[in-house]
């Protein structure tokens, strides 16, 4: 299993990618990017179950229309 720091970097990357995309485009980020963010958050949550710190990323999750 990846170490916690790598999982956090992965989630931060996709969150940043989605935020950057939406600031430069007049449409939501691609569904694939959102799916990859969701996957990264799930991996991070499973690495540290019960750790409420991981939910910080989920509160910033963008919705796909």
PDB file of N, CA and C in Angstrom:
ATOM      1  N   UNK A   1       0.840  -1.182   0.000  1.00  0.00           N
ATOM      2  CA  UNK A   1       0.000   0.000   0.000  1.00  0.00           C
ATOM      3  C   UNK A   1       0.882   1.240   0.000  1.00  0.00           C
ATOM      4  N   UNK A   2       0.424   2.279  -0.697  1.00  0.00           N
ATOM      5  CA  UNK A   2       1.174   3.525  -0.757  1.00  0.00           C
ATOM      6  C   UNK A   2       1.218   4.174   0.622  1.00  0.00           C
ATOM      7  N   UNK A   3       2.261   4.962   0.826  1.00  0.00           N
ATOM      8  CA  UNK A   3       2.323   5.653   2.109  1.00  0.00           C
ATOM      9  C   UNK A   3       1.341   6.823   2.115  1.00  0.00           C
ATOM     10  N   UNK A   4       0.980   7.278   3.277  1.00  0.00           N
ATOM     11  CA  UNK A   4      -0.046   8.299   3.451  1.00  0.00           C
ATOM     12  C   UNK A   4       0.291   9.585   2.690  1.00  0.00           C
ATOM     13  N   UNK A   5       1.545   9.990   2.689  1.00  0.00           N
ATOM     14  CA  UNK A   5       1.942  11.221   2.017  1.00  0.00           C
ATOM     15  C   UNK A   5       1.674  11.148   0.516  1.00  0.00           C
ATOM     16  N   UNK A   6       1.939   9.999  -0.099  1.00  0.00           N
ATOM     17  CA  UNK A   6       1.687   9.835  -1.532  1.00  0.00           C
ATOM     18  C   UNK A   6       0.194   9.904  -1.825  1.00  0.00           C
ATOM     19  N   UNK A   7      -0.609   9.305  -0.960  1.00  0.00           N
ATOM     20  CA  UNK A   7      -2.054   9.339  -1.151  1.00  0.00           C
ATOM     21  C   UNK A   7      -2.592  10.763  -0.995  1.00  0.00           C
ATOM     22  N   UNK A   8      -2.060  11.498  -0.044  1.00  0.00           N
ATOM     23  CA  UNK A   8      -2.475  12.889   0.137  1.00  0.00           C
ATOM     24  C   UNK A   8      -2.085  13.721  -1.078  1.00  0.00           C
ATOM     25  N   UNK A   9      -0.873  13.513  -1.604  1.00  0.00           N
ATOM     26  CA  UNK A   9      -0.436  14.243  -2.792  1.00  0.00           C
ATOM     27  C   UNK A   9      -1.319  13.927  -3.993  1.00  0.00           C
ATOM     28  N   UNK A  10      -1.714  12.676  -4.136  1.00  0.00           N
ATOM     29  CA  UNK A  10      -2.582  12.280  -5.242  1.00  0.00           C
ATOM     30  C   UNK A  10      -3.934  12.999  -5.152  1.00  0.00           C
ATOM     31  N   UNK A  11      -4.527  13.015  -3.965  1.00  0.00           N
ATOM     32  CA  UNK A  11      -5.811  13.689  -3.783  1.00  0.00           C
ATOM     33  C   UNK A  11      -5.667  15.201  -4.005  1.00  0.00           C
ATOM     34  N   UNK A  12      -4.605  15.782  -3.494  1.00  0.00           N
ATOM     35  CA  UNK A  12      -4.366  17.211  -3.679  1.00  0.00           C
ATOM     36  C   UNK A  12      -4.164  17.541  -5.155  1.00  0.00           C
ATOM     37  N   UNK A  13      -3.476  16.672  -5.896  1.00  0.00           N
ATOM     38  CA  UNK A  13      -3.259  16.894  -7.323  1.00  0.00           C
ATOM     39  C   UNK A  13      -4.587  16.975  -8.058  1.00  0.00           C
ATOM     40  N   UNK A  14      -5.463  15.978  -7.840  1.00  0.00           N
ATOM     41  CA  UNK A  14      -6.732  15.959  -8.566  1.00  0.00           C
ATOM     42  C   UNK A  14      -7.638  17.100  -8.130  1.00  0.00           C
ATOM     43  N   UNK A  15      -7.616  17.458  -6.866  1.00  0.00           N
ATOM     44  CA  UNK A  15      -8.403  18.591  -6.402  1.00  0.00           C
ATOM     45  C   UNK A  15      -7.908  19.877  -7.075  1.00  0.00           C
ATOM     46  N   UNK A  16      -6.596  20.037  -7.147  1.00  0.00           N
ATOM     47  CA  UNK A  16      -6.017  21.200  -7.814  1.00  0.00           C
ATOM     48  C   UNK A  16      -6.310  21.212  -9.304  1.00  0.00           C
ATOM     49  N   UNK A  17      -6.238  20.045  -9.930  1.00  0.00           N
ATOM     50  CA  UNK A  17      -6.527  19.935 -11.355  1.00  0.00           C
ATOM     51  C   UNK A  17      -7.956  20.374 -11.650  1.00  0.00           C
ATOM     52  N   UNK A  18      -8.899  19.891 -10.844  1.00  0.00           N
ATOM     53  CA  UNK A  18     -10.309  20.222 -11.044  1.00  0.00           C
ATOM     54  C   UNK A  18     -10.533  21.715 -10.805  1.00  0.00           C
ATOM     55  N   UNK A  19      -9.956  22.253  -9.764  1.00  0.00           N
ATOM     56  CA  UNK A  19     -10.106  23.685  -9.480  1.00  0.00           C
ATOM     57  C   UNK A  19      -9.522  24.528 -10.607  1.00  0.00           C
ATOM     58  N   UNK A  20      -8.348  24.141 -11.091  1.00  0.00           N
ATOM     59  CA  UNK A  20      -7.707  24.861 -12.185  1.00  0.00           C
ATOM     60  C   UNK A  20      -8.547  24.782 -13.462  1.00  0.00           C
ATOM     61  N   UNK A  21      -9.062  23.602 -13.759  1.00  0.00           N
ATOM     62  CA  UNK A  21      -9.893  23.404 -14.949  1.00  0.00           C
ATOM     63  C   UNK A  21     -11.108  24.342 -14.909  1.00  0.00           C
ATOM     64  N   UNK A  22     -11.786  24.343 -13.766  1.00  0.00           N
ATOM     65  CA  UNK A  22     -13.008  25.123 -13.660  1.00  0.00           C
ATOM     66  C   UNK A  22     -12.749  26.628 -13.663  1.00  0.00           C
ATOM     67  N   UNK A  23     -11.553  27.040 -13.269  1.00  0.00           N
ATOM     68  CA  UNK A  23     -11.229  28.466 -13.321  1.00  0.00           C
ATOM     69  C   UNK A  23     -10.897  28.905 -14.753  1.00  0.00           C
ATOM     70  N   UNK A  24     -10.516  27.952 -15.611  1.00  0.00           N
ATOM     71  CA  UNK A  24     -10.130  28.283 -16.985  1.00  0.00           C
ATOM     72  C   UNK A  24     -11.189  27.929 -18.018  1.00  0.00           C
ATOM     73  N   UNK A  25     -12.207  27.190 -17.641  1.00  0.00           N
ATOM     74  CA  UNK A  25     -13.239  26.753 -18.570  1.00  0.00           C
ATOM     75  C   UNK A  25     -14.618  27.130 -18.042  1.00  0.00           C
ATOM     76  N   UNK A  26     -15.557  27.239 -18.925  1.00  0.00           N
ATOM     77  CA  UNK A  26     -16.929  27.555 -18.533  1.00  0.00           C
ATOM     78  C   UNK A  26     -17.771  26.296 -18.421  1.00  0.00           C
ATOM     79  N   UNK A  27     -17.161  25.247 -17.956  1.00  0.00           N
ATOM     80  CA  UNK A  27     -17.853  23.972 -17.796  1.00  0.00           C
ATOM     81  C   UNK A  27     -17.188  23.186 -16.675  1.00  0.00           C
ATOM     82  N   UNK A  28     -17.894  22.222 -16.128  1.00  0.00           N
ATOM     83  CA  UNK A  28     -17.293  21.403 -15.070  1.00  0.00           C
ATOM     84  C   UNK A  28     -16.096  20.607 -15.593  1.00  0.00           C
ATOM     85  N   UNK A  29     -15.252  20.204 -14.684  1.00  0.00           N
ATOM     86  CA  UNK A  29     -14.100  19.370 -15.043  1.00  0.00           C
ATOM     87  C   UNK A  29     -14.593  18.053 -15.639  1.00  0.00           C
ATOM     88  N   UNK A  30     -13.756  17.399 -16.437  1.00  0.00           N
ATOM     89  CA  UNK A  30     -14.149  16.105 -17.011  1.00  0.00           C
ATOM     90  C   UNK A  30     -14.533  15.103 -15.925  1.00  0.00           C
ATOM     91  N   UNK A  31     -15.496  14.274 -16.244  1.00  0.00           N
ATOM     92  CA  UNK A  31     -15.965  13.269 -15.283  1.00  0.00           C
ATOM     93  C   UNK A  31     -14.829  12.353 -14.843  1.00  0.00           C
ATOM     94  N   UNK A  32     -13.915  12.064 -15.751  1.00  0.00           N
ATOM     95  CA  UNK A  32     -12.783  11.191 -15.426  1.00  0.00           C
ATOM     96  C   UNK A  32     -11.929  11.792 -14.307  1.00  0.00           C
ATOM     97  N   UNK A  33     -11.716  13.099 -14.349  1.00  0.00           N
ATOM     98  CA  UNK A  33     -10.928  13.756 -13.299  1.00  0.00           C
ATOM     99  C   UNK A  33     -11.640  13.654 -11.956  1.00  0.00           C
ATOM    100  N   UNK A  34     -12.954  13.849 -11.961  1.00  0.00           N
ATOM    101  CA  UNK A  34     -13.717  13.728 -10.715  1.00  0.00           C
ATOM    102  C   UNK A  34     -13.654  12.296 -10.186  1.00  0.00           C
ATOM    103  N   UNK A  35     -13.736  11.318 -11.097  1.00  0.00           N
ATOM    104  CA  UNK A  35     -13.664   9.917 -10.685  1.00  0.00           C
ATOM    105  C   UNK A  35     -12.294   9.601 -10.084  1.00  0.00           C
ATOM    106  N   UNK A  36     -11.247  10.164 -10.662  1.00  0.00           N
ATOM    107  CA  UNK A  36      -9.906   9.935 -10.126  1.00  0.00           C
ATOM    108  C   UNK A  36      -9.733  10.593  -8.755  1.00  0.00           C
ATOM    109  N   UNK A  37     -10.338  11.769  -8.564  1.00  0.00           N
ATOM    110  CA  UNK A  37     -10.312  12.406  -7.246  1.00  0.00           C
ATOM    111  C   UNK A  37     -11.062  11.545  -6.237  1.00  0.00           C
ATOM    112  N   UNK A  38     -12.239  11.078  -6.612  1.00  0.00           N
ATOM    113  CA  UNK A  38     -13.015  10.220  -5.715  1.00  0.00           C
ATOM    114  C   UNK A  38     -12.224   8.970  -5.330  1.00  0.00           C
ATOM    115  N   UNK A  39     -11.552   8.376  -6.306  1.00  0.00           N
ATOM    116  CA  UNK A  39     -10.751   7.176  -6.049  1.00  0.00           C
ATOM    117  C   UNK A  39      -9.593   7.483  -5.096  1.00  0.00           C
ATOM    118  N   UNK A  40      -8.936   8.604  -5.317  1.00  0.00           N
ATOM    119  CA  UNK A  40      -7.825   8.996  -4.438  1.00  0.00           C
ATOM    120  C   UNK A  40      -8.320   9.209  -3.010  1.00  0.00           C
ATOM    121  N   UNK A  41      -9.494   9.829  -2.869  1.00  0.00           N
ATOM    122  CA  UNK A  41     -10.048  10.055  -1.531  1.00  0.00           C
ATOM    123  C   UNK A  41     -10.424   8.742  -0.860  1.00  0.00           C
ATOM    124  N   UNK A  42     -10.951   7.812  -1.630  1.00  0.00           N
ATOM    125  CA  UNK A  42     -11.286   6.505  -1.055  1.00  0.00           C
ATOM    126  C   UNK A  42     -10.039   5.763  -0.586  1.00  0.00           C
ATOM    127  N   UNK A  43      -8.978   5.825  -1.382  1.00  0.00           N
ATOM    128  CA  UNK A  43      -7.723   5.172  -0.983  1.00  0.00           C
ATOM    129  C   UNK A  43      -7.175   5.805   0.280  1.00  0.00           C
ATOM    130  N   UNK A  44      -7.247   7.135   0.359  1.00  0.00           N
ATOM    131  CA  UNK A  44      -6.752   7.825   1.548  1.00  0.00           C
ATOM    132  C   UNK A  44      -7.597   7.475   2.763  1.00  0.00           C
ATOM    133  N   UNK A  45      -8.899   7.426   2.579  1.00  0.00           N
ATOM    134  CA  UNK A  45      -9.791   7.074   3.688  1.00  0.00           C
ATOM    135  C   UNK A  45      -9.555   5.645   4.162  1.00  0.00           C
ATOM    136  N   UNK A  46      -9.317   4.725   3.231  1.00  0.00           N
ATOM    137  CA  UNK A  46      -9.089   3.339   3.630  1.00  0.00           C
ATOM    138  C   UNK A  46      -7.728   3.160   4.298  1.00  0.00           C
ATOM    139  N   UNK A  47      -6.783   4.049   3.981  1.00  0.00           N
ATOM    140  CA  UNK A  47      -5.472   3.995   4.619  1.00  0.00           C
ATOM    141  C   UNK A  47      -5.580   4.407   6.080  1.00  0.00           C
ATOM    142  N   UNK A  48      -6.448   5.383   6.354  1.00  0.00           N
ATOM    143  CA  UNK A  48      -6.626   5.900   7.715  1.00  0.00           C
ATOM    144  C   UNK A  48      -8.102   5.907   8.060  1.00  0.00           C
ATOM    145  N   UNK A  49      -8.734   4.759   8.238  1.00  0.00           N
ATOM    146  CA  UNK A  49     -10.169   4.762   8.539  1.00  0.00           C
ATOM    147  C   UNK A  49     -10.461   5.487   9.843  1.00  0.00           C
ATOM    148  N   UNK A  50     -11.545   6.237   9.843  1.00  0.00           N
ATOM    149  CA  UNK A  50     -11.937   6.952  11.042  1.00  0.00           C
ATOM    150  C   UNK A  50     -11.225   8.270  11.250  1.00  0.00           C
ATOM    151  N   UNK A  51     -10.363   8.631  10.341  1.00  0.00           N
ATOM    152  CA  UNK A  51      -9.630   9.887  10.467  1.00  0.00           C
ATOM    153  C   UNK A  51     -10.435  10.980   9.780  1.00  0.00           C
ATOM    154  N   UNK A  52     -11.002  11.903  10.551  1.00  0.00           N
ATOM    155  CA  UNK A  52     -11.869  12.937   9.986  1.00  0.00           C
ATOM    156  C   UNK A  52     -11.105  13.958   9.170  1.00  0.00           C
ATOM    157  N   UNK A  53      -9.778  13.984   9.264  1.00  0.00           N
ATOM    158  CA  UNK A  53      -8.976  14.896   8.463  1.00  0.00           C
ATOM    159  C   UNK A  53      -9.169  14.634   6.976  1.00  0.00           C
ATOM    160  N   UNK A  54      -9.366  13.395   6.603  1.00  0.00           N
ATOM    161  CA  UNK A  54      -9.518  13.042   5.200  1.00  0.00           C
ATOM    162  C   UNK A  54     -10.785  13.620   4.595  1.00  0.00           C
ATOM    163  N   UNK A  55     -11.767  13.936   5.407  1.00  0.00           N
ATOM    164  CA  UNK A  55     -13.020  14.456   4.895  1.00  0.00           C
ATOM    165  C   UNK A  55     -12.890  15.892   4.425  1.00  0.00           C
ATOM    166  N   UNK A  56     -11.798  16.577   4.766  1.00  0.00           N
ATOM    167  CA  UNK A  56     -11.576  17.935   4.312  1.00  0.00           C
ATOM    168  C   UNK A  56     -11.613  18.006   2.795  1.00  0.00           C
ATOM    169  N   UNK A  57     -10.987  17.040   2.137  1.00  0.00           N
ATOM    170  CA  UNK A  57     -10.989  17.012   0.685  1.00  0.00           C
ATOM    171  C   UNK A  57     -12.403  16.797   0.151  1.00  0.00           C
ATOM    172  N   UNK A  58     -13.162  15.943   0.774  1.00  0.00           N
ATOM    173  CA  UNK A  58     -14.491  15.627   0.280  1.00  0.00           C
ATOM    174  C   UNK A  58     -15.410  16.834   0.346  1.00  0.00           C
ATOM    175  N   UNK A  59     -15.202  17.719   1.297  1.00  0.00           N
ATOM    176  CA  UNK A  59     -16.039  18.909   1.392  1.00  0.00           C
ATOM    177  C   UNK A  59     -15.793  19.848   0.225  1.00  0.00           C
ATOM    178  N   UNK A  60     -14.658  19.746  -0.437  1.00  0.00           N
ATOM    179  CA  UNK A  60     -14.323  20.586  -1.569  1.00  0.00           C
ATOM    180  C   UNK A  60     -14.703  19.943  -2.893  1.00  0.00           C
ATOM    181  N   UNK A  61     -15.314  18.774  -2.858  1.00  0.00           N
ATOM    182  CA  UNK A  61     -15.614  18.023  -4.072  1.00  0.00           C
ATOM    183  C   UNK A  61     -16.599  18.780  -4.949  1.00  0.00           C
ATOM    184  N   UNK A  62     -16.284  18.854  -6.220  1.00  0.00           N
ATOM    185  CA  UNK A  62     -17.145  19.497  -7.192  1.00  0.00           C
ATOM    186  C   UNK A  62     -18.194  18.503  -7.674  1.00  0.00           C
ATOM    187  N   UNK A  63     -19.337  18.999  -8.090  1.00  0.00           N
ATOM    188  CA  UNK A  63     -20.363  18.117  -8.608  1.00  0.00           C
ATOM    189  C   UNK A  63     -20.331  18.124 -10.127  1.00  0.00           C
ATOM    190  N   UNK A  64     -20.664  17.001 -10.720  1.00  0.00           N
ATOM    191  CA  UNK A  64     -20.706  16.867 -12.170  1.00  0.00           C
ATOM    192  C   UNK A  64     -22.152  17.048 -12.612  1.00  0.00           C
ATOM    193  N   UNK A  65     -22.370  17.859 -13.581  1.00  0.00           N
ATOM    194  CA  UNK A  65     -23.722  18.113 -14.085  1.00  0.00           C
ATOM    195  C   UNK A  65     -23.958  17.318 -15.341  1.00  0.00           C
TER     196      UNK A  65
END
